[in-house]
C-alpha cells in the first residue's frame, strides 16, 4: 500500500471520530498545539535550518528562502493565531434549517465537517499549522502535502502536533503529512476520491491550474485577482484619487490590489491628467491606451496582454471608455472574478455595474482592498475563493464544512 | 469555431443579461414556455415519433423507449410543472448576510445566479424542459447536451422554448442545445471552463462517473443510493416491519429505497424470522449472511459484492451485527452517503449513529424514502446531491445559485 493510500485510509477513519468531537475537546487540542510549538521551538528552528541550507545549495531565490524561514517571532505568531482560532465560534452543529412536517417528522439541517481535507501547498511551512488547526477546529481530518523545499520543517511541525495530541482526545491520524514529496504523491492525491472530500491548493497559479485540471477530487480554488476600478463620468475627483492610490499602492503584491483602471472619457477629459500624475508621483508605472498616452506621453503602450495581466507590482493598465456598459464588458472579459469597483455619483450606473459585473465582491465608492476575511469579520481565513460553487469570496471556517439532514421520527413511512 | 465554443460564448454573454432580469420577467417567460408547449404539442409528438422509430430500428429496450416517449399527458405534466415553478420563490437577490463596518462600509452577501449551467443527460426529453426552466428561474443561462436517442425531441423542445422567448425579455441564447451529439461535444464541455460555471450530469452511474473523472469544470454530482436500515437491539417490532417494508417495497427503483438491512443479533434472535418472512411474503429476494440463512434457508448467500450493490429492485442484503458501532462501520464502508436509518428506542445509540454515519440524510425511527425535495418542501428538485461541497441532499433552486458581496462605501480606503 502506498503512503498516500495508507494515510488516506487512516485519515478517513479519523474523520469519523473527529465528527463526534466536542468544541471543548477540539479547543483543548488546539491549546496544546500552541503550547507545544513554543516548547519545541529550538528543534523546529534547527530542522528549518536544514531546509534553508539545502535551499541555498539548490540556489533558491532570497524571496523563496524567506518564505521557508522560521524565526522565533514567526513561531510565536503561529501560536498566537491558534489562540485566536480557539476563541472563534465552532460552526459544527449549527442548525441551518428546521422543518416540522405535518406527519410529525422533524428535519434539521446542521453543519457537519467535510471529512478529509487534502492540502497541497508550496514553500511556506506556516501553511502546515494553518491547515492543520483550521481543519481541526472544523472537525475535519487533514492530509498535508507540502513541497520538498520545506520538508524538514513540515515534518518537524507535524511531529510537534502529534506530540501535543498525545495528551488529548484527538487522534494523531487527524493530521498527517505525506513525507514523499515527489510528483507522484501529488498525482495520487488528485484522484484519491475514495478518501478525500476536498482538495485545496495553496500557492502559485501553476499549482492551482494543475490541481483544477488534473484533480477528480472536488477542488476549493483560491484564484488570482486581476481587479479593476471604473471611474464613471460623475465620480468625485478627490475620492477617486484616494481610492485609486489606496487600491494600487497600499500593498501592490496582494490579490485585492487593482491592476487596471477604466475611466469614462468625459471624466478623463477633465481629471485624467491630474490622476495620471498622481499615480506617477507614487511610482506607479502606467500602461495606457492611445488616449492616455496623448495626455501622458511617459505611459507605455498597453497591449492586449496588459488587460489580462496581474502585475502584483507598482504597475497599472489604463483604458478610457465611453460608457459604463463598455467598462462592464471589459471587466467581464478580462477580470478574474475577484474584486471590482465603480466610482460614481450616479446610482443607476452603480446598480448596473454591481449587478452585471461577475465577481466575488463588487464595490461602489470604496477601495477593493477590503476583500479579506479579517476585514469582513470572519477571523481566520482559508483563502479568497474566485469559484462560484460552495464558497465565493473570503472563506471563513464554514467553507470547511458541509451540511447533513438529521431526521427524527416515530415510525413514519412514506405514503 | 466549434458549435460548443460558439454556443458557450453566447451563453456566457446571455448569462450577464440574465443576472439582471427581474422575477416578473423570468416568470413571464416561464409562462410563455408552458403555453407554447401546449400550442406546439402536435409538432412535439411528431418529432418525438422520429426518435421512437429510430430507437426501435436500433433495437433500444422497451424501458428506454418509454423514457424517450412523449405523450399528451407527459407534455401537459411538463407545462404543469412550469406553472408550479412560477409560484416558487425566486432565490436571486436574497440577502444572506449584512455587515455594517465601523468605517461606514455596508457589506451585503446576496444570492446571485451561477452563470452558465451545463447539463449532460441521457434519453429523457423532459430533462430538457426541467433544466431549461429551473435555470431560467434562477437567472442562469443553460447549455443542454442530450443524447442522440432523443435528438429530434430535444431540438423540437428547444425550438419551442425559443419561439416562446421571442415575445419576452429573455434572450434566446439563455437556452441552447448542442445539436451534435457525438462523444466529442461532451468532451469539449468537460473542459469548457472559460464559459461554463458548473456541469450537471443526469443519468446512469457510467455517465456520472465519466463526468466526475474527466471534467475540469466543477461538477454537481447526483449519485447512487446504497441505503441501509440498522435495526438496533431495542427497536419496536411493529415499527421496524412497517418501516423496512416501506423503504424496500414502496418504490424499489428509486435512490432513497433501501438495499441493505443490518440487524442487531439480540433483536434478530427474537424477531428475525418474522421479519424475514414478512419480506418474503412481499416478494423481496433475500441475500443473507450465515446467521440469516440458518433461520431462513431460502435466502441466498450474500457475497462481498452484495454489500456494495444498489439493486434498485425487490432484493435486499441482510447482515446480523453485534453492536451499533459495527453497523456504523459497515455503512461508512459500503454506503454511498445518501440516506441511512437507525431504528431504536435507545437515545444514546440513535445519537451515535446519526453523528457518525456519513450521509446526506440520517434518520431515527423513520423510512429513508423521505429524502426528496418535494417531501422537504423545496418544491422543484434539481436532484439529490451525494457530494459534500456546495449542496448536499435534496437540491432545490438555491443549489443553482452562488453568492456575491455587494459593498457600498462613501470613499473608504484601507488603512
mmCIF file with all atom_site columns, N, CA and C in Angstrom, chain A residues 197-247:
data_model
loop_
_atom_site.group_PDB
_atom_site.id
_atom_site.type_symbol
_atom_site.label_atom_id
_atom_site.label_alt_id
_atom_site.label_comp_id
_atom_site.label_asym_id
_atom_site.label_entity_id
_atom_site.label_seq_id
_atom_site.pdbx_PDB_ins_code
_atom_site.Cartn_x
_atom_site.Cartn_y
_atom_site.Cartn_z
_atom_site.occupancy
_atom_site.B_iso_or_equiv
_atom_site.pdbx_formal_charge
_atom_site.auth_seq_id
_atom_site.auth_comp_id
_atom_site.auth_asym_id
_atom_site.auth_atom_id
_atom_site.pdbx_PDB_model_num
ATOM 1   N N  . UNK A 1 197 ? -12.355 14.376 0.690   1.00 0.00 ? 197 UNK A N  1
ATOM 2   C CA . UNK A 1 197 ? -13.608 15.060 0.374   1.00 0.00 ? 197 UNK A CA 1
ATOM 3   C C  . UNK A 1 197 ? -13.379 16.354 -0.376  1.00 0.00 ? 197 UNK A C  1
ATOM 4   N N  . UNK A 1 198 ? -12.220 16.945 -0.219  1.00 0.00 ? 198 UNK A N  1
ATOM 5   C CA . UNK A 1 198 ? -11.911 18.187 -0.924  1.00 0.00 ? 198 UNK A CA 1
ATOM 6   C C  . UNK A 1 198 ? -10.396 18.328 -0.997  1.00 0.00 ? 198 UNK A C  1
ATOM 7   N N  . UNK A 1 199 ? -9.948  19.010 -2.033  1.00 0.00 ? 199 UNK A N  1
ATOM 8   C CA . UNK A 1 199 ? -8.517  19.261 -2.207  1.00 0.00 ? 199 UNK A CA 1
ATOM 9   C C  . UNK A 1 199 ? -8.349  20.775 -2.329  1.00 0.00 ? 199 UNK A C  1
ATOM 10  N N  . UNK A 1 200 ? -7.444  21.332 -1.523  1.00 0.00 ? 200 UNK A N  1
ATOM 11  C CA . UNK A 1 200 ? -7.230  22.784 -1.567  1.00 0.00 ? 200 UNK A CA 1
ATOM 12  C C  . UNK A 1 200 ? -5.785  23.062 -1.953  1.00 0.00 ? 200 UNK A C  1
ATOM 13  N N  . UNK A 1 201 ? -5.559  23.670 -3.112  1.00 0.00 ? 201 UNK A N  1
ATOM 14  C CA . UNK A 1 201 ? -4.203  24.069 -3.467  1.00 0.00 ? 201 UNK A CA 1
ATOM 15  C C  . UNK A 1 201 ? -3.903  25.455 -2.915  1.00 0.00 ? 201 UNK A C  1
ATOM 16  N N  . UNK A 1 202 ? -2.725  25.616 -2.320  1.00 0.00 ? 202 UNK A N  1
ATOM 17  C CA . UNK A 1 202 ? -2.298  26.940 -1.849  1.00 0.00 ? 202 UNK A CA 1
ATOM 18  C C  . UNK A 1 202 ? -0.939  27.205 -2.461  1.00 0.00 ? 202 UNK A C  1
ATOM 19  N N  . UNK A 1 203 ? -0.868  28.204 -3.332  1.00 0.00 ? 203 UNK A N  1
ATOM 20  C CA . UNK A 1 203 ? 0.414   28.512 -3.949  1.00 0.00 ? 203 UNK A CA 1
ATOM 21  C C  . UNK A 1 203 ? 0.206   29.312 -5.207  1.00 0.00 ? 203 UNK A C  1
ATOM 22  N N  . UNK A 1 204 ? 1.138   29.192 -6.137  1.00 0.00 ? 204 UNK A N  1
ATOM 23  C CA . UNK A 1 204 ? 1.102   29.995 -7.356  1.00 0.00 ? 204 UNK A CA 1
ATOM 24  C C  . UNK A 1 204 ? 0.074   29.499 -8.348  1.00 0.00 ? 204 UNK A C  1
ATOM 25  N N  . UNK A 1 205 ? -0.074  30.279 -9.426  1.00 0.00 ? 205 UNK A N  1
ATOM 26  C CA . UNK A 1 205 ? -1.070  29.998 -10.451 1.00 0.00 ? 205 UNK A CA 1
ATOM 27  C C  . UNK A 1 205 ? -0.838  28.628 -11.092 1.00 0.00 ? 205 UNK A C  1
ATOM 28  N N  . UNK A 1 206 ? 0.423   28.263 -11.296 1.00 0.00 ? 206 UNK A N  1
ATOM 29  C CA . UNK A 1 206 ? 0.722   26.972 -11.916 1.00 0.00 ? 206 UNK A CA 1
ATOM 30  C C  . UNK A 1 206 ? 0.186   25.816 -11.092 1.00 0.00 ? 206 UNK A C  1
ATOM 31  N N  . UNK A 1 207 ? 0.448   25.866 -9.782  1.00 0.00 ? 207 UNK A N  1
ATOM 32  C CA . UNK A 1 207 ? -0.026  24.803 -8.898  1.00 0.00 ? 207 UNK A CA 1
ATOM 33  C C  . UNK A 1 207 ? -1.550  24.718 -8.953  1.00 0.00 ? 207 UNK A C  1
ATOM 34  N N  . UNK A 1 208 ? -2.205  25.870 -8.826  1.00 0.00 ? 208 UNK A N  1
ATOM 35  C CA . UNK A 1 208 ? -3.678  25.879 -8.801  1.00 0.00 ? 208 UNK A CA 1
ATOM 36  C C  . UNK A 1 208 ? -4.236  25.350 -10.115 1.00 0.00 ? 208 UNK A C  1
ATOM 37  N N  . UNK A 1 209 ? -3.673  25.828 -11.234 1.00 0.00 ? 209 UNK A N  1
ATOM 38  C CA . UNK A 1 209 ? -4.161  25.370 -12.543 1.00 0.00 ? 209 UNK A CA 1
ATOM 39  C C  . UNK A 1 209 ? -3.989  23.861 -12.695 1.00 0.00 ? 209 UNK A C  1
ATOM 40  N N  . UNK A 1 210 ? -2.855  23.342 -12.254 1.00 0.00 ? 210 UNK A N  1
ATOM 41  C CA . UNK A 1 210 ? -2.611  21.898 -12.361 1.00 0.00 ? 210 UNK A CA 1
ATOM 42  C C  . UNK A 1 210 ? -3.636  21.111 -11.553 1.00 0.00 ? 210 UNK A C  1
ATOM 43  N N  . UNK A 1 211 ? -3.895  21.561 -10.331 1.00 0.00 ? 211 UNK A N  1
ATOM 44  C CA . UNK A 1 211 ? -4.839  20.841 -9.475  1.00 0.00 ? 211 UNK A CA 1
ATOM 45  C C  . UNK A 1 211 ? -6.244  20.884 -10.088 1.00 0.00 ? 211 UNK A C  1
ATOM 46  N N  . UNK A 1 212 ? -6.670  22.069 -10.570 1.00 0.00 ? 212 UNK A N  1
ATOM 47  C CA . UNK A 1 212 ? -8.001  22.186 -11.185 1.00 0.00 ? 212 UNK A CA 1
ATOM 48  C C  . UNK A 1 212 ? -8.099  21.257 -12.395 1.00 0.00 ? 212 UNK A C  1
ATOM 49  N N  . UNK A 1 213 ? -7.026  21.190 -13.177 1.00 0.00 ? 213 UNK A N  1
ATOM 50  C CA . UNK A 1 213 ? -7.051  20.414 -14.412 1.00 0.00 ? 213 UNK A CA 1
ATOM 51  C C  . UNK A 1 213 ? -7.021  18.913 -14.132 1.00 0.00 ? 213 UNK A C  1
ATOM 52  N N  . UNK A 1 214 ? -6.216  18.490 -13.171 1.00 0.00 ? 214 UNK A N  1
ATOM 53  C CA . UNK A 1 214 ? -5.963  17.056 -13.015 1.00 0.00 ? 214 UNK A CA 1
ATOM 54  C C  . UNK A 1 214 ? -6.750  16.377 -11.903 1.00 0.00 ? 214 UNK A C  1
ATOM 55  N N  . UNK A 1 215 ? -7.313  17.150 -10.984 1.00 0.00 ? 215 UNK A N  1
ATOM 56  C CA . UNK A 1 215 ? -7.954  16.517 -9.833  1.00 0.00 ? 215 UNK A CA 1
ATOM 57  C C  . UNK A 1 215 ? -9.379  16.071 -10.140 1.00 0.00 ? 215 UNK A C  1
ATOM 58  N N  . UNK A 1 216 ? -9.697  14.835 -9.786  1.00 0.00 ? 216 UNK A N  1
ATOM 59  C CA . UNK A 1 216 ? -11.095 14.402 -9.849  1.00 0.00 ? 216 UNK A CA 1
ATOM 60  C C  . UNK A 1 216 ? -11.760 14.611 -8.490  1.00 0.00 ? 216 UNK A C  1
ATOM 61  N N  . UNK A 1 217 ? -10.950 14.828 -7.445  1.00 0.00 ? 217 UNK A N  1
ATOM 62  C CA . UNK A 1 217 ? -11.486 15.223 -6.142  1.00 0.00 ? 217 UNK A CA 1
ATOM 63  C C  . UNK A 1 217 ? -11.967 16.672 -6.272  1.00 0.00 ? 217 UNK A C  1
ATOM 64  N N  . UNK A 1 218 ? -13.127 17.026 -5.679  1.00 0.00 ? 218 UNK A N  1
ATOM 65  C CA . UNK A 1 218 ? -13.573 18.421 -5.758  1.00 0.00 ? 218 UNK A CA 1
ATOM 66  C C  . UNK A 1 218 ? -12.516 19.385 -5.205  1.00 0.00 ? 218 UNK A C  1
ATOM 67  N N  . UNK A 1 219 ? -12.337 20.507 -5.895  1.00 0.00 ? 219 UNK A N  1
ATOM 68  C CA . UNK A 1 219 ? -11.283 21.454 -5.538  1.00 0.00 ? 219 UNK A CA 1
ATOM 69  C C  . UNK A 1 219 ? -11.883 22.756 -5.004  1.00 0.00 ? 219 UNK A C  1
ATOM 70  N N  . UNK A 1 220 ? -11.307 23.269 -3.916  1.00 0.00 ? 220 UNK A N  1
ATOM 71  C CA . UNK A 1 220 ? -11.632 24.630 -3.486  1.00 0.00 ? 220 UNK A CA 1
ATOM 72  C C  . UNK A 1 220 ? -10.550 25.534 -4.042  1.00 0.00 ? 220 UNK A C  1
ATOM 73  N N  . UNK A 1 221 ? -10.950 26.381 -4.995  1.00 0.00 ? 221 UNK A N  1
ATOM 74  C CA . UNK A 1 221 ? -9.970  27.145 -5.749  1.00 0.00 ? 221 UNK A CA 1
ATOM 75  C C  . UNK A 1 221 ? -9.848  28.560 -5.197  1.00 0.00 ? 221 UNK A C  1
ATOM 76  N N  . UNK A 1 222 ? -8.642  28.944 -4.860  1.00 0.00 ? 222 UNK A N  1
ATOM 77  C CA . UNK A 1 222 ? -8.386  30.329 -4.466  1.00 0.00 ? 222 UNK A CA 1
ATOM 78  C C  . UNK A 1 222 ? -7.550  30.937 -5.566  1.00 0.00 ? 222 UNK A C  1
ATOM 79  N N  . UNK A 1 223 ? -8.152  31.855 -6.299  1.00 0.00 ? 223 UNK A N  1
ATOM 80  C CA . UNK A 1 223 ? -7.544  32.276 -7.555  1.00 0.00 ? 223 UNK A CA 1
ATOM 81  C C  . UNK A 1 223 ? -6.852  33.624 -7.512  1.00 0.00 ? 223 UNK A C  1
ATOM 82  N N  . UNK A 1 224 ? -6.450  34.044 -8.688  1.00 0.00 ? 224 UNK A N  1
ATOM 83  C CA . UNK A 1 224 ? -5.718  35.286 -8.876  1.00 0.00 ? 224 UNK A CA 1
ATOM 84  C C  . UNK A 1 224 ? -6.686  36.467 -8.873  1.00 0.00 ? 224 UNK A C  1
ATOM 85  N N  . UNK A 1 225 ? -6.164  37.668 -8.734  1.00 0.00 ? 225 UNK A N  1
ATOM 86  C CA . UNK A 1 225 ? -7.004  38.861 -8.715  1.00 0.00 ? 225 UNK A CA 1
ATOM 87  C C  . UNK A 1 225 ? -6.562  39.890 -9.743  1.00 0.00 ? 225 UNK A C  1
ATOM 88  N N  . UNK A 1 226 ? -7.181  39.859 -10.936 1.00 0.00 ? 226 UNK A N  1
ATOM 89  C CA . UNK A 1 226 ? -6.971  40.949 -11.897 1.00 0.00 ? 226 UNK A CA 1
ATOM 90  C C  . UNK A 1 226 ? -8.135  41.909 -11.678 1.00 0.00 ? 226 UNK A C  1
ATOM 91  N N  . UNK A 1 227 ? -7.964  42.793 -10.659 1.00 0.00 ? 227 UNK A N  1
ATOM 92  C CA . UNK A 1 227 ? -9.063  43.653 -10.203 1.00 0.00 ? 227 UNK A CA 1
ATOM 93  C C  . UNK A 1 227 ? -9.023  45.010 -10.897 1.00 0.00 ? 227 UNK A C  1
ATOM 94  N N  . UNK A 1 228 ? -10.215 45.602 -11.088 1.00 0.00 ? 228 UNK A N  1
ATOM 95  C CA . UNK A 1 228 ? -10.355 46.885 -11.783 1.00 0.00 ? 228 UNK A CA 1
ATOM 96  C C  . UNK A 1 228 ? -11.063 47.919 -10.905 1.00 0.00 ? 228 UNK A C  1
ATOM 97  N N  . UNK A 1 229 ? -10.768 49.187 -11.183 1.00 0.00 ? 229 UNK A N  1
ATOM 98  C CA . UNK A 1 229 ? -11.667 50.257 -10.739 1.00 0.00 ? 229 UNK A CA 1
ATOM 99  C C  . UNK A 1 229 ? -12.157 50.967 -12.001 1.00 0.00 ? 229 UNK A C  1
ATOM 100 N N  . UNK A 1 230 ? -13.462 51.205 -12.069 1.00 0.00 ? 230 UNK A N  1
ATOM 101 C CA . UNK A 1 230 ? -14.017 52.005 -13.162 1.00 0.00 ? 230 UNK A CA 1
ATOM 102 C C  . UNK A 1 230 ? -14.430 53.363 -12.596 1.00 0.00 ? 230 UNK A C  1
ATOM 103 N N  . UNK A 1 231 ? -13.856 54.433 -13.164 1.00 0.00 ? 231 UNK A N  1
ATOM 104 C CA . UNK A 1 231 ? -14.210 55.792 -12.748 1.00 0.00 ? 231 UNK A CA 1
ATOM 105 C C  . UNK A 1 231 ? -15.247 56.324 -13.732 1.00 0.00 ? 231 UNK A C  1
ATOM 106 N N  . UNK A 1 232 ? -16.464 56.497 -13.227 1.00 0.00 ? 232 UNK A N  1
ATOM 107 C CA . UNK A 1 232 ? -17.584 56.912 -14.069 1.00 0.00 ? 232 UNK A CA 1
ATOM 108 C C  . UNK A 1 232 ? -17.567 58.438 -14.248 1.00 0.00 ? 232 UNK A C  1
ATOM 109 N N  . UNK A 1 233 ? -18.372 58.912 -15.188 1.00 0.00 ? 233 UNK A N  1
ATOM 110 C CA . UNK A 1 233 ? -18.419 60.336 -15.538 1.00 0.00 ? 233 UNK A CA 1
ATOM 111 C C  . UNK A 1 233 ? -18.584 61.246 -14.315 1.00 0.00 ? 233 UNK A C  1
ATOM 112 N N  . UNK A 1 234 ? -19.416 60.812 -13.357 1.00 0.00 ? 234 UNK A N  1
ATOM 113 C CA . UNK A 1 234 ? -19.772 61.714 -12.254 1.00 0.00 ? 234 UNK A CA 1
ATOM 114 C C  . UNK A 1 234 ? -18.941 61.487 -10.991 1.00 0.00 ? 234 UNK A C  1
ATOM 115 N N  . UNK A 1 235 ? -17.861 60.707 -11.067 1.00 0.00 ? 235 UNK A N  1
ATOM 116 C CA . UNK A 1 235 ? -17.086 60.411 -9.854  1.00 0.00 ? 235 UNK A CA 1
ATOM 117 C C  . UNK A 1 235 ? -16.454 61.684 -9.293  1.00 0.00 ? 235 UNK A C  1
ATOM 118 N N  . UNK A 1 236 ? -16.402 61.756 -7.965  1.00 0.00 ? 236 UNK A N  1
ATOM 119 C CA . UNK A 1 236 ? -15.749 62.865 -7.278  1.00 0.00 ? 236 UNK A CA 1
ATOM 120 C C  . UNK A 1 236 ? -14.227 62.716 -7.431  1.00 0.00 ? 236 UNK A C  1
ATOM 121 N N  . UNK A 1 237 ? -13.534 63.799 -7.819  1.00 0.00 ? 237 UNK A N  1
ATOM 122 C CA . UNK A 1 237 ? -12.094 63.635 -8.092  1.00 0.00 ? 237 UNK A CA 1
ATOM 123 C C  . UNK A 1 237 ? -11.302 63.208 -6.861  1.00 0.00 ? 237 UNK A C  1
ATOM 124 N N  . UNK A 1 238 ? -11.547 63.907 -5.742  1.00 0.00 ? 238 UNK A N  1
ATOM 125 C CA . UNK A 1 238 ? -10.735 63.647 -4.552  1.00 0.00 ? 238 UNK A CA 1
ATOM 126 C C  . UNK A 1 238 ? -10.920 62.192 -4.087  1.00 0.00 ? 238 UNK A C  1
ATOM 127 N N  . UNK A 1 239 ? -12.181 61.746 -4.073  1.00 0.00 ? 239 UNK A N  1
ATOM 128 C CA . UNK A 1 239 ? -12.458 60.358 -3.675  1.00 0.00 ? 239 UNK A CA 1
ATOM 129 C C  . UNK A 1 239 ? -11.774 59.378 -4.635  1.00 0.00 ? 239 UNK A C  1
ATOM 130 N N  . UNK A 1 240 ? -11.871 59.671 -5.921  1.00 0.00 ? 240 UNK A N  1
ATOM 131 C CA . UNK A 1 240 ? -11.288 58.769 -6.911  1.00 0.00 ? 240 UNK A CA 1
ATOM 132 C C  . UNK A 1 240 ? -9.777  58.654 -6.720  1.00 0.00 ? 240 UNK A C  1
ATOM 133 N N  . UNK A 1 241 ? -9.117  59.790 -6.541  1.00 0.00 ? 241 UNK A N  1
ATOM 134 C CA . UNK A 1 241 ? -7.654  59.749 -6.392  1.00 0.00 ? 241 UNK A CA 1
ATOM 135 C C  . UNK A 1 241 ? -7.268  58.942 -5.148  1.00 0.00 ? 241 UNK A C  1
ATOM 136 N N  . UNK A 1 242 ? -7.960  59.206 -4.045  1.00 0.00 ? 242 UNK A N  1
ATOM 137 C CA . UNK A 1 242 ? -7.641  58.487 -2.794  1.00 0.00 ? 242 UNK A CA 1
ATOM 138 C C  . UNK A 1 242 ? -7.846  56.975 -2.948  1.00 0.00 ? 242 UNK A C  1
ATOM 139 N N  . UNK A 1 243 ? -8.966  56.606 -3.554  1.00 0.00 ? 243 UNK A N  1
ATOM 140 C CA . UNK A 1 243 ? -9.277  55.180 -3.659  1.00 0.00 ? 243 UNK A CA 1
ATOM 141 C C  . UNK A 1 243 ? -8.330  54.483 -4.634  1.00 0.00 ? 243 UNK A C  1
ATOM 142 N N  . UNK A 1 244 ? -8.059  55.120 -5.767  1.00 0.00 ? 244 UNK A N  1
ATOM 143 C CA . UNK A 1 244 ? -7.170  54.500 -6.754  1.00 0.00 ? 244 UNK A CA 1
ATOM 144 C C  . UNK A 1 244 ? -5.764  54.327 -6.164  1.00 0.00 ? 244 UNK A C  1
ATOM 145 N N  . UNK A 1 245 ? -5.265  55.354 -5.491  1.00 0.00 ? 245 UNK A N  1
ATOM 146 C CA . UNK A 1 245 ? -3.923  55.227 -4.905  1.00 0.00 ? 245 UNK A CA 1
ATOM 147 C C  . UNK A 1 245 ? -3.909  54.142 -3.828  1.00 0.00 ? 245 UNK A C  1
ATOM 148 N N  . UNK A 1 246 ? -4.961  54.093 -3.013  1.00 0.00 ? 246 UNK A N  1
ATOM 149 C CA . UNK A 1 246 ? -5.029  53.064 -1.969  1.00 0.00 ? 246 UNK A CA 1
ATOM 150 C C  . UNK A 1 246 ? -5.049  51.662 -2.587  1.00 0.00 ? 246 UNK A C  1
ATOM 151 N N  . UNK A 1 247 ? -5.927  51.474 -3.575  1.00 0.00 ? 247 UNK A N  1
ATOM 152 C CA . UNK A 1 247 ? -6.106  50.134 -4.149  1.00 0.00 ? 247 UNK A CA 1
ATOM 153 C C  . UNK A 1 247 ? -4.874  49.693 -4.935  1.00 0.00 ? 247 UNK A C  1
#
